[in-house]
């Protein structure tokens, strides 16, 4: 009877593990290669006392959907990158490759309407809260971009302010959400418009 030696078994196991690791590495590299271009931390509005830290570009949607955009971003064709600081300021960018430019235009329109309605939608589900929003206008980059601000507050809690940049290049849509404690008067709108323009320019449609 033939018996495989312990050394041969160990070698076979090691080769199988190595092959699996190579497949995983190749798959990860392929996913990264097909992802749209993303912002770097230095592209975000400067924080007065902290650098920005950027997470990895990751397939799919973030674990927590961006505020105001729950349920409207498709996970199957999306990528995301999360950014943070040492304080209360954070950001996330989500980019989606649609099936066609017309499908991308439709998605961008849906995202814009969702953000424009966010303050009113939030008030309907938050008794005692206050909210406001601001349309900061469009940007002349690729197929266009739009910037909005949303402020929310509830009694005995810190208010929050969010900026949204939604843009499109061909069949690729990107949305950048920035947020911290405060109100619309604390929002770095001019710097965020530059961030949104960079986000759209970095896309690879």
mmCIF file with all atom_site columns, C-alpha atoms in Angstrom:
data_model
loop_
_atom_site.group_PDB
_atom_site.id
_atom_site.type_symbol
_atom_site.label_atom_id
_atom_site.label_alt_id
_atom_site.label_comp_id
_atom_site.label_asym_id
_atom_site.label_entity_id
_atom_site.label_seq_id
_atom_site.pdbx_PDB_ins_code
_atom_site.Cartn_x
_atom_site.Cartn_y
_atom_site.Cartn_z
_atom_site.occupancy
_atom_site.B_iso_or_equiv
_atom_site.pdbx_formal_charge
_atom_site.auth_seq_id
_atom_site.auth_comp_id
_atom_site.auth_asym_id
_atom_site.auth_atom_id
_atom_site.pdbx_PDB_model_num
ATOM 1   C CA . UNK A 1 1   ? 0.000   0.000  0.000   1.00 0.00 ? 1   UNK A CA 1
ATOM 2   C CA . UNK A 1 2   ? 1.324   3.437  -0.900  1.00 0.00 ? 2   UNK A CA 1
ATOM 3   C CA . UNK A 1 3   ? 1.427   5.948  1.966   1.00 0.00 ? 3   UNK A CA 1
ATOM 4   C CA . UNK A 1 4   ? 2.088   9.651  1.394   1.00 0.00 ? 4   UNK A CA 1
ATOM 5   C CA . UNK A 1 5   ? 4.865   10.810 3.662   1.00 0.00 ? 5   UNK A CA 1
ATOM 6   C CA . UNK A 1 6   ? 4.332   13.619 6.181   1.00 0.00 ? 6   UNK A CA 1
ATOM 7   C CA . UNK A 1 7   ? 6.816   15.770 4.266   1.00 0.00 ? 7   UNK A CA 1
ATOM 8   C CA . UNK A 1 8   ? 4.929   15.332 1.001   1.00 0.00 ? 8   UNK A CA 1
ATOM 9   C CA . UNK A 1 9   ? 1.625   16.156 2.709   1.00 0.00 ? 9   UNK A CA 1
ATOM 10  C CA . UNK A 1 10  ? 3.111   19.291 4.259   1.00 0.00 ? 10  UNK A CA 1
ATOM 11  C CA . UNK A 1 11  ? 4.573   20.360 0.915   1.00 0.00 ? 11  UNK A CA 1
ATOM 12  C CA . UNK A 1 12  ? 1.235   19.809 -0.871  1.00 0.00 ? 12  UNK A CA 1
ATOM 13  C CA . UNK A 1 13  ? -0.597  21.814 1.784   1.00 0.00 ? 13  UNK A CA 1
ATOM 14  C CA . UNK A 1 14  ? 1.922   24.643 1.498   1.00 0.00 ? 14  UNK A CA 1
ATOM 15  C CA . UNK A 1 15  ? 1.617   24.709 -2.296  1.00 0.00 ? 15  UNK A CA 1
ATOM 16  C CA . UNK A 1 16  ? -2.196  24.822 -2.113  1.00 0.00 ? 16  UNK A CA 1
ATOM 17  C CA . UNK A 1 17  ? -2.043  27.675 0.418   1.00 0.00 ? 17  UNK A CA 1
ATOM 18  C CA . UNK A 1 18  ? 0.455   29.574 -1.730  1.00 0.00 ? 18  UNK A CA 1
ATOM 19  C CA . UNK A 1 19  ? -1.700  29.151 -4.826  1.00 0.00 ? 19  UNK A CA 1
ATOM 20  C CA . UNK A 1 20  ? -4.768  30.385 -2.924  1.00 0.00 ? 20  UNK A CA 1
ATOM 21  C CA . UNK A 1 21  ? -2.826  33.408 -1.704  1.00 0.00 ? 21  UNK A CA 1
ATOM 22  C CA . UNK A 1 22  ? -1.729  34.214 -5.253  1.00 0.00 ? 22  UNK A CA 1
ATOM 23  C CA . UNK A 1 23  ? -5.315  34.004 -6.498  1.00 0.00 ? 23  UNK A CA 1
ATOM 24  C CA . UNK A 1 24  ? -6.491  36.299 -3.682  1.00 0.00 ? 24  UNK A CA 1
ATOM 25  C CA . UNK A 1 25  ? -3.693  38.778 -4.378  1.00 0.00 ? 25  UNK A CA 1
ATOM 26  C CA . UNK A 1 26  ? -4.436  38.755 -8.100  1.00 0.00 ? 26  UNK A CA 1
ATOM 27  C CA . UNK A 1 27  ? -8.154  39.295 -7.446  1.00 0.00 ? 27  UNK A CA 1
ATOM 28  C CA . UNK A 1 28  ? -7.458  42.187 -5.082  1.00 0.00 ? 28  UNK A CA 1
ATOM 29  C CA . UNK A 1 29  ? -5.028  43.769 -7.551  1.00 0.00 ? 29  UNK A CA 1
ATOM 30  C CA . UNK A 1 30  ? -7.524  43.368 -10.392 1.00 0.00 ? 30  UNK A CA 1
ATOM 31  C CA . UNK A 1 31  ? -10.266 45.012 -8.326  1.00 0.00 ? 31  UNK A CA 1
ATOM 32  C CA . UNK A 1 32  ? -7.988  47.930 -7.453  1.00 0.00 ? 32  UNK A CA 1
ATOM 33  C CA . UNK A 1 33  ? -6.977  48.305 -11.094 1.00 0.00 ? 33  UNK A CA 1
ATOM 34  C CA . UNK A 1 34  ? -10.595 48.619 -12.222 1.00 0.00 ? 34  UNK A CA 1
ATOM 35  C CA . UNK A 1 35  ? -11.658 51.080 -9.514  1.00 0.00 ? 35  UNK A CA 1
ATOM 36  C CA . UNK A 1 36  ? -12.284 54.716 -10.486 1.00 0.00 ? 36  UNK A CA 1
ATOM 37  C CA . UNK A 1 37  ? -9.684  57.248 -9.398  1.00 0.00 ? 37  UNK A CA 1
ATOM 38  C CA . UNK A 1 38  ? -10.185 58.516 -5.828  1.00 0.00 ? 38  UNK A CA 1
ATOM 39  C CA . UNK A 1 39  ? -9.293  61.549 -3.764  1.00 0.00 ? 39  UNK A CA 1
ATOM 40  C CA . UNK A 1 40  ? -6.262  61.576 -1.483  1.00 0.00 ? 40  UNK A CA 1
ATOM 41  C CA . UNK A 1 41  ? -6.431  62.991 2.031   1.00 0.00 ? 41  UNK A CA 1
ATOM 42  C CA . UNK A 1 42  ? -4.605  66.129 0.914   1.00 0.00 ? 42  UNK A CA 1
ATOM 43  C CA . UNK A 1 43  ? -7.431  66.854 -1.567  1.00 0.00 ? 43  UNK A CA 1
ATOM 44  C CA . UNK A 1 44  ? -9.975  67.433 1.220   1.00 0.00 ? 44  UNK A CA 1
ATOM 45  C CA . UNK A 1 45  ? -10.614 70.830 2.867   1.00 0.00 ? 45  UNK A CA 1
ATOM 46  C CA . UNK A 1 46  ? -7.712  71.423 5.265   1.00 0.00 ? 46  UNK A CA 1
ATOM 47  C CA . UNK A 1 47  ? -8.412  70.720 8.934   1.00 0.00 ? 47  UNK A CA 1
ATOM 48  C CA . UNK A 1 48  ? -6.933  73.432 11.184  1.00 0.00 ? 48  UNK A CA 1
ATOM 49  C CA . UNK A 1 49  ? -5.302  71.033 13.666  1.00 0.00 ? 49  UNK A CA 1
ATOM 50  C CA . UNK A 1 50  ? -5.124  67.557 12.109  1.00 0.00 ? 50  UNK A CA 1
ATOM 51  C CA . UNK A 1 51  ? -3.984  65.821 8.940   1.00 0.00 ? 51  UNK A CA 1
ATOM 52  C CA . UNK A 1 52  ? -6.470  63.719 6.984   1.00 0.00 ? 52  UNK A CA 1
ATOM 53  C CA . UNK A 1 53  ? -6.082  59.936 7.108   1.00 0.00 ? 53  UNK A CA 1
ATOM 54  C CA . UNK A 1 54  ? -7.283  57.967 4.071   1.00 0.00 ? 54  UNK A CA 1
ATOM 55  C CA . UNK A 1 55  ? -8.487  54.379 4.148   1.00 0.00 ? 55  UNK A CA 1
ATOM 56  C CA . UNK A 1 56  ? -8.033  51.929 1.292   1.00 0.00 ? 56  UNK A CA 1
ATOM 57  C CA . UNK A 1 57  ? -10.097 52.125 -1.878  1.00 0.00 ? 57  UNK A CA 1
ATOM 58  C CA . UNK A 1 58  ? -12.542 49.280 -1.276  1.00 0.00 ? 58  UNK A CA 1
ATOM 59  C CA . UNK A 1 59  ? -15.080 47.499 -3.495  1.00 0.00 ? 59  UNK A CA 1
ATOM 60  C CA . UNK A 1 60  ? -18.701 47.997 -2.512  1.00 0.00 ? 60  UNK A CA 1
ATOM 61  C CA . UNK A 1 61  ? -20.322 50.532 -0.200  1.00 0.00 ? 61  UNK A CA 1
ATOM 62  C CA . UNK A 1 62  ? -19.086 51.670 3.215   1.00 0.00 ? 62  UNK A CA 1
ATOM 63  C CA . UNK A 1 63  ? -20.445 49.800 6.237   1.00 0.00 ? 63  UNK A CA 1
ATOM 64  C CA . UNK A 1 64  ? -22.542 52.843 7.107   1.00 0.00 ? 64  UNK A CA 1
ATOM 65  C CA . UNK A 1 65  ? -24.161 54.595 4.152   1.00 0.00 ? 65  UNK A CA 1
ATOM 66  C CA . UNK A 1 66  ? -23.390 58.312 3.790   1.00 0.00 ? 66  UNK A CA 1
ATOM 67  C CA . UNK A 1 67  ? -25.893 60.486 5.650   1.00 0.00 ? 67  UNK A CA 1
ATOM 68  C CA . UNK A 1 68  ? -28.834 61.463 3.404   1.00 0.00 ? 68  UNK A CA 1
ATOM 69  C CA . UNK A 1 69  ? -28.003 58.751 0.853   1.00 0.00 ? 69  UNK A CA 1
ATOM 70  C CA . UNK A 1 70  ? -29.192 55.581 2.568   1.00 0.00 ? 70  UNK A CA 1
ATOM 71  C CA . UNK A 1 71  ? -30.573 53.041 0.116   1.00 0.00 ? 71  UNK A CA 1
ATOM 72  C CA . UNK A 1 72  ? -29.840 54.866 -3.148  1.00 0.00 ? 72  UNK A CA 1
ATOM 73  C CA . UNK A 1 73  ? -26.235 53.915 -3.970  1.00 0.00 ? 73  UNK A CA 1
ATOM 74  C CA . UNK A 1 74  ? -25.819 50.580 -5.807  1.00 0.00 ? 74  UNK A CA 1
ATOM 75  C CA . UNK A 1 75  ? -23.283 48.331 -4.093  1.00 0.00 ? 75  UNK A CA 1
ATOM 76  C CA . UNK A 1 76  ? -22.523 45.974 -6.996  1.00 0.00 ? 76  UNK A CA 1
ATOM 77  C CA . UNK A 1 77  ? -20.796 48.575 -9.173  1.00 0.00 ? 77  UNK A CA 1
ATOM 78  C CA . UNK A 1 78  ? -19.455 50.827 -6.432  1.00 0.00 ? 78  UNK A CA 1
ATOM 79  C CA . UNK A 1 79  ? -16.209 51.533 -4.603  1.00 0.00 ? 79  UNK A CA 1
ATOM 80  C CA . UNK A 1 80  ? -15.575 53.691 -1.550  1.00 0.00 ? 80  UNK A CA 1
ATOM 81  C CA . UNK A 1 81  ? -12.857 55.362 0.483   1.00 0.00 ? 81  UNK A CA 1
ATOM 82  C CA . UNK A 1 82  ? -13.269 56.614 4.064   1.00 0.00 ? 82  UNK A CA 1
ATOM 83  C CA . UNK A 1 83  ? -11.303 59.580 5.441   1.00 0.00 ? 83  UNK A CA 1
ATOM 84  C CA . UNK A 1 84  ? -10.835 60.734 9.020   1.00 0.00 ? 84  UNK A CA 1
ATOM 85  C CA . UNK A 1 85  ? -9.040  63.224 11.236  1.00 0.00 ? 85  UNK A CA 1
ATOM 86  C CA . UNK A 1 86  ? -7.971  63.170 14.858  1.00 0.00 ? 86  UNK A CA 1
ATOM 87  C CA . UNK A 1 87  ? -11.063 65.153 15.786  1.00 0.00 ? 87  UNK A CA 1
ATOM 88  C CA . UNK A 1 88  ? -14.745 65.238 14.832  1.00 0.00 ? 88  UNK A CA 1
ATOM 89  C CA . UNK A 1 89  ? -14.326 65.804 11.098  1.00 0.00 ? 89  UNK A CA 1
ATOM 90  C CA . UNK A 1 90  ? -14.713 62.937 8.634   1.00 0.00 ? 90  UNK A CA 1
ATOM 91  C CA . UNK A 1 91  ? -15.488 62.276 4.989   1.00 0.00 ? 91  UNK A CA 1
ATOM 92  C CA . UNK A 1 92  ? -16.317 59.482 2.575   1.00 0.00 ? 92  UNK A CA 1
ATOM 93  C CA . UNK A 1 93  ? -16.195 59.188 -1.208  1.00 0.00 ? 93  UNK A CA 1
ATOM 94  C CA . UNK A 1 94  ? -18.323 56.672 -3.102  1.00 0.00 ? 94  UNK A CA 1
ATOM 95  C CA . UNK A 1 95  ? -17.948 56.161 -6.846  1.00 0.00 ? 95  UNK A CA 1
ATOM 96  C CA . UNK A 1 96  ? -20.212 54.060 -9.058  1.00 0.00 ? 96  UNK A CA 1
ATOM 97  C CA . UNK A 1 97  ? -19.684 52.808 -12.618 1.00 0.00 ? 97  UNK A CA 1
ATOM 98  C CA . UNK A 1 98  ? -23.067 52.725 -14.330 1.00 0.00 ? 98  UNK A CA 1
ATOM 99  C CA . UNK A 1 99  ? -24.000 50.715 -17.405 1.00 0.00 ? 99  UNK A CA 1
ATOM 100 C CA . UNK A 1 100 ? -24.062 53.810 -19.635 1.00 0.00 ? 100 UNK A CA 1
ATOM 101 C CA . UNK A 1 101 ? -23.735 57.604 -19.505 1.00 0.00 ? 101 UNK A CA 1
ATOM 102 C CA . UNK A 1 102 ? -27.523 57.928 -19.478 1.00 0.00 ? 102 UNK A CA 1
ATOM 103 C CA . UNK A 1 103 ? -27.795 55.538 -16.521 1.00 0.00 ? 103 UNK A CA 1
ATOM 104 C CA . UNK A 1 104 ? -25.086 57.543 -14.742 1.00 0.00 ? 104 UNK A CA 1
ATOM 105 C CA . UNK A 1 105 ? -26.950 60.796 -15.395 1.00 0.00 ? 105 UNK A CA 1
ATOM 106 C CA . UNK A 1 106 ? -30.087 59.242 -13.926 1.00 0.00 ? 106 UNK A CA 1
ATOM 107 C CA . UNK A 1 107 ? -28.206 58.117 -10.804 1.00 0.00 ? 107 UNK A CA 1
ATOM 108 C CA . UNK A 1 108 ? -26.618 61.544 -10.346 1.00 0.00 ? 108 UNK A CA 1
ATOM 109 C CA . UNK A 1 109 ? -30.065 63.135 -10.583 1.00 0.00 ? 109 UNK A CA 1
ATOM 110 C CA . UNK A 1 110 ? -31.441 60.734 -7.976  1.00 0.00 ? 110 UNK A CA 1
ATOM 111 C CA . UNK A 1 111 ? -28.569 61.539 -5.597  1.00 0.00 ? 111 UNK A CA 1
ATOM 112 C CA . UNK A 1 112 ? -29.093 65.285 -6.037  1.00 0.00 ? 112 UNK A CA 1
ATOM 113 C CA . UNK A 1 113 ? -32.821 65.024 -5.322  1.00 0.00 ? 113 UNK A CA 1
ATOM 114 C CA . UNK A 1 114 ? -32.154 62.851 -2.271  1.00 0.00 ? 114 UNK A CA 1
ATOM 115 C CA . UNK A 1 115 ? -29.730 65.384 -0.788  1.00 0.00 ? 115 UNK A CA 1
ATOM 116 C CA . UNK A 1 116 ? -32.002 68.344 -1.617  1.00 0.00 ? 116 UNK A CA 1
ATOM 117 C CA . UNK A 1 117 ? -34.851 66.624 0.252   1.00 0.00 ? 117 UNK A CA 1
ATOM 118 C CA . UNK A 1 118 ? -32.676 65.383 3.129   1.00 0.00 ? 118 UNK A CA 1
ATOM 119 C CA . UNK A 1 119 ? -33.381 68.156 5.652   1.00 0.00 ? 119 UNK A CA 1
ATOM 120 C CA . UNK A 1 120 ? -37.157 67.863 5.212   1.00 0.00 ? 120 UNK A CA 1
ATOM 121 C CA . UNK A 1 121 ? -37.022 64.041 5.298   1.00 0.00 ? 121 UNK A CA 1
ATOM 122 C CA . UNK A 1 122 ? -34.904 64.122 8.464   1.00 0.00 ? 122 UNK A CA 1
ATOM 123 C CA . UNK A 1 123 ? -37.302 66.516 10.211  1.00 0.00 ? 123 UNK A CA 1
ATOM 124 C CA . UNK A 1 124 ? -40.261 64.237 9.521   1.00 0.00 ? 124 UNK A CA 1
ATOM 125 C CA . UNK A 1 125 ? -38.584 61.417 11.464  1.00 0.00 ? 125 UNK A CA 1
ATOM 126 C CA . UNK A 1 126 ? -36.904 63.519 14.189  1.00 0.00 ? 126 UNK A CA 1
ATOM 127 C CA . UNK A 1 127 ? -39.416 65.160 16.547  1.00 0.00 ? 127 UNK A CA 1
ATOM 128 C CA . UNK A 1 128 ? -37.988 68.295 18.153  1.00 0.00 ? 128 UNK A CA 1
ATOM 129 C CA . UNK A 1 129 ? -35.144 68.542 15.678  1.00 0.00 ? 129 UNK A CA 1
ATOM 130 C CA . UNK A 1 130 ? -34.165 71.448 13.448  1.00 0.00 ? 130 UNK A CA 1
ATOM 131 C CA . UNK A 1 131 ? -32.636 71.229 10.002  1.00 0.00 ? 131 UNK A CA 1
ATOM 132 C CA . UNK A 1 132 ? -31.721 73.402 7.040   1.00 0.00 ? 132 UNK A CA 1
ATOM 133 C CA . UNK A 1 133 ? -30.032 72.983 3.685   1.00 0.00 ? 133 UNK A CA 1
ATOM 134 C CA . UNK A 1 134 ? -28.284 75.071 1.075   1.00 0.00 ? 134 UNK A CA 1
ATOM 135 C CA . UNK A 1 135 ? -27.747 74.647 -2.643  1.00 0.00 ? 135 UNK A CA 1
ATOM 136 C CA . UNK A 1 136 ? -24.219 75.902 -3.332  1.00 0.00 ? 136 UNK A CA 1
ATOM 137 C CA . UNK A 1 137 ? -24.573 75.557 -7.082  1.00 0.00 ? 137 UNK A CA 1
ATOM 138 C CA . UNK A 1 138 ? -23.016 73.634 -9.930  1.00 0.00 ? 138 UNK A CA 1
ATOM 139 C CA . UNK A 1 139 ? -19.390 73.252 -10.992 1.00 0.00 ? 139 UNK A CA 1
ATOM 140 C CA . UNK A 1 140 ? -18.119 73.246 -14.609 1.00 0.00 ? 140 UNK A CA 1
ATOM 141 C CA . UNK A 1 141 ? -16.193 69.970 -14.505 1.00 0.00 ? 141 UNK A CA 1
ATOM 142 C CA . UNK A 1 142 ? -16.626 67.076 -17.003 1.00 0.00 ? 142 UNK A CA 1
ATOM 143 C CA . UNK A 1 143 ? -20.385 66.318 -17.227 1.00 0.00 ? 143 UNK A CA 1
ATOM 144 C CA . UNK A 1 144 ? -21.024 68.565 -14.247 1.00 0.00 ? 144 UNK A CA 1
ATOM 145 C CA . UNK A 1 145 ? -21.067 68.525 -10.460 1.00 0.00 ? 145 UNK A CA 1
ATOM 146 C CA . UNK A 1 146 ? -23.333 69.986 -7.768  1.00 0.00 ? 146 UNK A CA 1
ATOM 147 C CA . UNK A 1 147 ? -22.562 70.982 -4.174  1.00 0.00 ? 147 UNK A CA 1
ATOM 148 C CA . UNK A 1 148 ? -25.048 71.041 -1.283  1.00 0.00 ? 148 UNK A CA 1
ATOM 149 C CA . UNK A 1 149 ? -24.957 71.600 2.463   1.00 0.00 ? 149 UNK A CA 1
ATOM 150 C CA . UNK A 1 150 ? -27.222 70.075 5.136   1.00 0.00 ? 150 UNK A CA 1
ATOM 151 C CA . UNK A 1 151 ? -27.407 71.055 8.812   1.00 0.00 ? 151 UNK A CA 1
ATOM 152 C CA . UNK A 1 152 ? -29.219 69.043 11.500  1.00 0.00 ? 152 UNK A CA 1
ATOM 153 C CA . UNK A 1 153 ? -29.618 69.504 15.240  1.00 0.00 ? 153 UNK A CA 1
ATOM 154 C CA . UNK A 1 154 ? -31.567 67.954 18.099  1.00 0.00 ? 154 UNK A CA 1
ATOM 155 C CA . UNK A 1 155 ? -32.003 69.383 21.635  1.00 0.00 ? 155 UNK A CA 1
ATOM 156 C CA . UNK A 1 156 ? -29.199 68.697 24.122  1.00 0.00 ? 156 UNK A CA 1
ATOM 157 C CA . UNK A 1 157 ? -26.903 67.383 21.380  1.00 0.00 ? 157 UNK A CA 1
ATOM 158 C CA . UNK A 1 158 ? -24.157 68.815 19.199  1.00 0.00 ? 158 UNK A CA 1
ATOM 159 C CA . UNK A 1 159 ? -25.377 70.075 15.796  1.00 0.00 ? 159 UNK A CA 1
ATOM 160 C CA . UNK A 1 160 ? -23.975 68.493 12.652  1.00 0.00 ? 160 UNK A CA 1
ATOM 161 C CA . UNK A 1 161 ? -23.138 69.952 9.264   1.00 0.00 ? 161 UNK A CA 1
ATOM 162 C CA . UNK A 1 162 ? -22.545 68.009 6.060   1.00 0.00 ? 162 UNK A CA 1
ATOM 163 C CA . UNK A 1 163 ? -21.355 68.996 2.601   1.00 0.00 ? 163 UNK A CA 1
ATOM 164 C CA . UNK A 1 164 ? -22.101 66.897 -0.476  1.00 0.00 ? 164 UNK A CA 1
ATOM 165 C CA . UNK A 1 165 ? -20.396 67.012 -3.863  1.00 0.00 ? 165 UNK A CA 1
ATOM 166 C CA . UNK A 1 166 ? -22.086 64.953 -6.590  1.00 0.00 ? 166 UNK A CA 1
ATOM 167 C CA . UNK A 1 167 ? -20.509 64.736 -10.041 1.00 0.00 ? 167 UNK A CA 1
ATOM 168 C CA . UNK A 1 168 ? -20.226 62.661 -13.190 1.00 0.00 ? 168 UNK A CA 1
ATOM 169 C CA . UNK A 1 169 ? -17.656 61.831 -15.837 1.00 0.00 ? 169 UNK A CA 1
ATOM 170 C CA . UNK A 1 170 ? -19.105 59.683 -18.611 1.00 0.00 ? 170 UNK A CA 1
ATOM 171 C CA . UNK A 1 171 ? -20.671 56.590 -17.058 1.00 0.00 ? 171 UNK A CA 1
ATOM 172 C CA . UNK A 1 172 ? -19.042 57.108 -13.638 1.00 0.00 ? 172 UNK A CA 1
ATOM 173 C CA . UNK A 1 173 ? -20.716 58.987 -10.788 1.00 0.00 ? 173 UNK A CA 1
ATOM 174 C CA . UNK A 1 174 ? -18.998 60.084 -7.592  1.00 0.00 ? 174 UNK A CA 1
ATOM 175 C CA . UNK A 1 175 ? -20.305 61.566 -4.370  1.00 0.00 ? 175 UNK A CA 1
ATOM 176 C CA . UNK A 1 176 ? -18.137 63.088 -1.641  1.00 0.00 ? 176 UNK A CA 1
ATOM 177 C CA . UNK A 1 177 ? -19.635 63.680 1.796   1.00 0.00 ? 177 UNK A CA 1
ATOM 178 C CA . UNK A 1 178 ? -17.823 65.779 4.410   1.00 0.00 ? 178 UNK A CA 1
ATOM 179 C CA . UNK A 1 179 ? -19.128 66.261 7.943   1.00 0.00 ? 179 UNK A CA 1
ATOM 180 C CA . UNK A 1 180 ? -18.366 67.665 11.386  1.00 0.00 ? 180 UNK A CA 1
ATOM 181 C CA . UNK A 1 181 ? -20.058 69.294 14.369  1.00 0.00 ? 181 UNK A CA 1
ATOM 182 C CA . UNK A 1 182 ? -21.383 72.785 13.666  1.00 0.00 ? 182 UNK A CA 1
ATOM 183 C CA . UNK A 1 183 ? -23.773 74.529 11.317  1.00 0.00 ? 183 UNK A CA 1
ATOM 184 C CA . UNK A 1 184 ? -23.658 75.793 7.739   1.00 0.00 ? 184 UNK A CA 1
ATOM 185 C CA . UNK A 1 185 ? -21.667 78.857 8.785   1.00 0.00 ? 185 UNK A CA 1
ATOM 186 C CA . UNK A 1 186 ? -18.791 76.508 9.733   1.00 0.00 ? 186 UNK A CA 1
ATOM 187 C CA . UNK A 1 187 ? -18.732 74.681 6.392   1.00 0.00 ? 187 UNK A CA 1
ATOM 188 C CA . UNK A 1 188 ? -15.612 75.223 4.205   1.00 0.00 ? 188 UNK A CA 1
ATOM 189 C CA . UNK A 1 189 ? -17.673 75.634 1.047   1.00 0.00 ? 189 UNK A CA 1
ATOM 190 C CA . UNK A 1 190 ? -14.992 77.190 -1.182  1.00 0.00 ? 190 UNK A CA 1
ATOM 191 C CA . UNK A 1 191 ? -12.438 74.492 -0.321  1.00 0.00 ? 191 UNK A CA 1
ATOM 192 C CA . UNK A 1 192 ? -15.046 71.762 -0.698  1.00 0.00 ? 192 UNK A CA 1
ATOM 193 C CA . UNK A 1 193 ? -15.905 72.962 -4.198  1.00 0.00 ? 193 UNK A CA 1
ATOM 194 C CA . UNK A 1 194 ? -12.221 72.459 -5.070  1.00 0.00 ? 194 UNK A CA 1
ATOM 195 C CA . UNK A 1 195 ? -12.397 68.982 -3.519  1.00 0.00 ? 195 UNK A CA 1
ATOM 196 C CA . UNK A 1 196 ? -15.459 68.098 -5.604  1.00 0.00 ? 196 UNK A CA 1
ATOM 197 C CA . UNK A 1 197 ? -13.797 69.318 -8.799  1.00 0.00 ? 197 UNK A CA 1
ATOM 198 C CA . UNK A 1 198 ? -10.730 67.178 -8.040  1.00 0.00 ? 198 UNK A CA 1
ATOM 199 C CA . UNK A 1 199 ? -12.926 64.156 -7.298  1.00 0.00 ? 199 UNK A CA 1
ATOM 200 C CA . UNK A 1 200 ? -14.614 64.350 -10.713 1.00 0.00 ? 200 UNK A CA 1
ATOM 201 C CA . UNK A 1 201 ? -11.356 65.061 -12.541 1.00 0.00 ? 201 UNK A CA 1
ATOM 202 C CA . UNK A 1 202 ? -9.779  61.955 -10.972 1.00 0.00 ? 202 UNK A CA 1
ATOM 203 C CA . UNK A 1 203 ? -12.468 59.574 -12.199 1.00 0.00 ? 203 UNK A CA 1
ATOM 204 C CA . UNK A 1 204 ? -11.605 57.022 -14.874 1.00 0.00 ? 204 UNK A CA 1
ATOM 205 C CA . UNK A 1 205 ? -14.836 56.633 -16.877 1.00 0.00 ? 205 UNK A CA 1
#
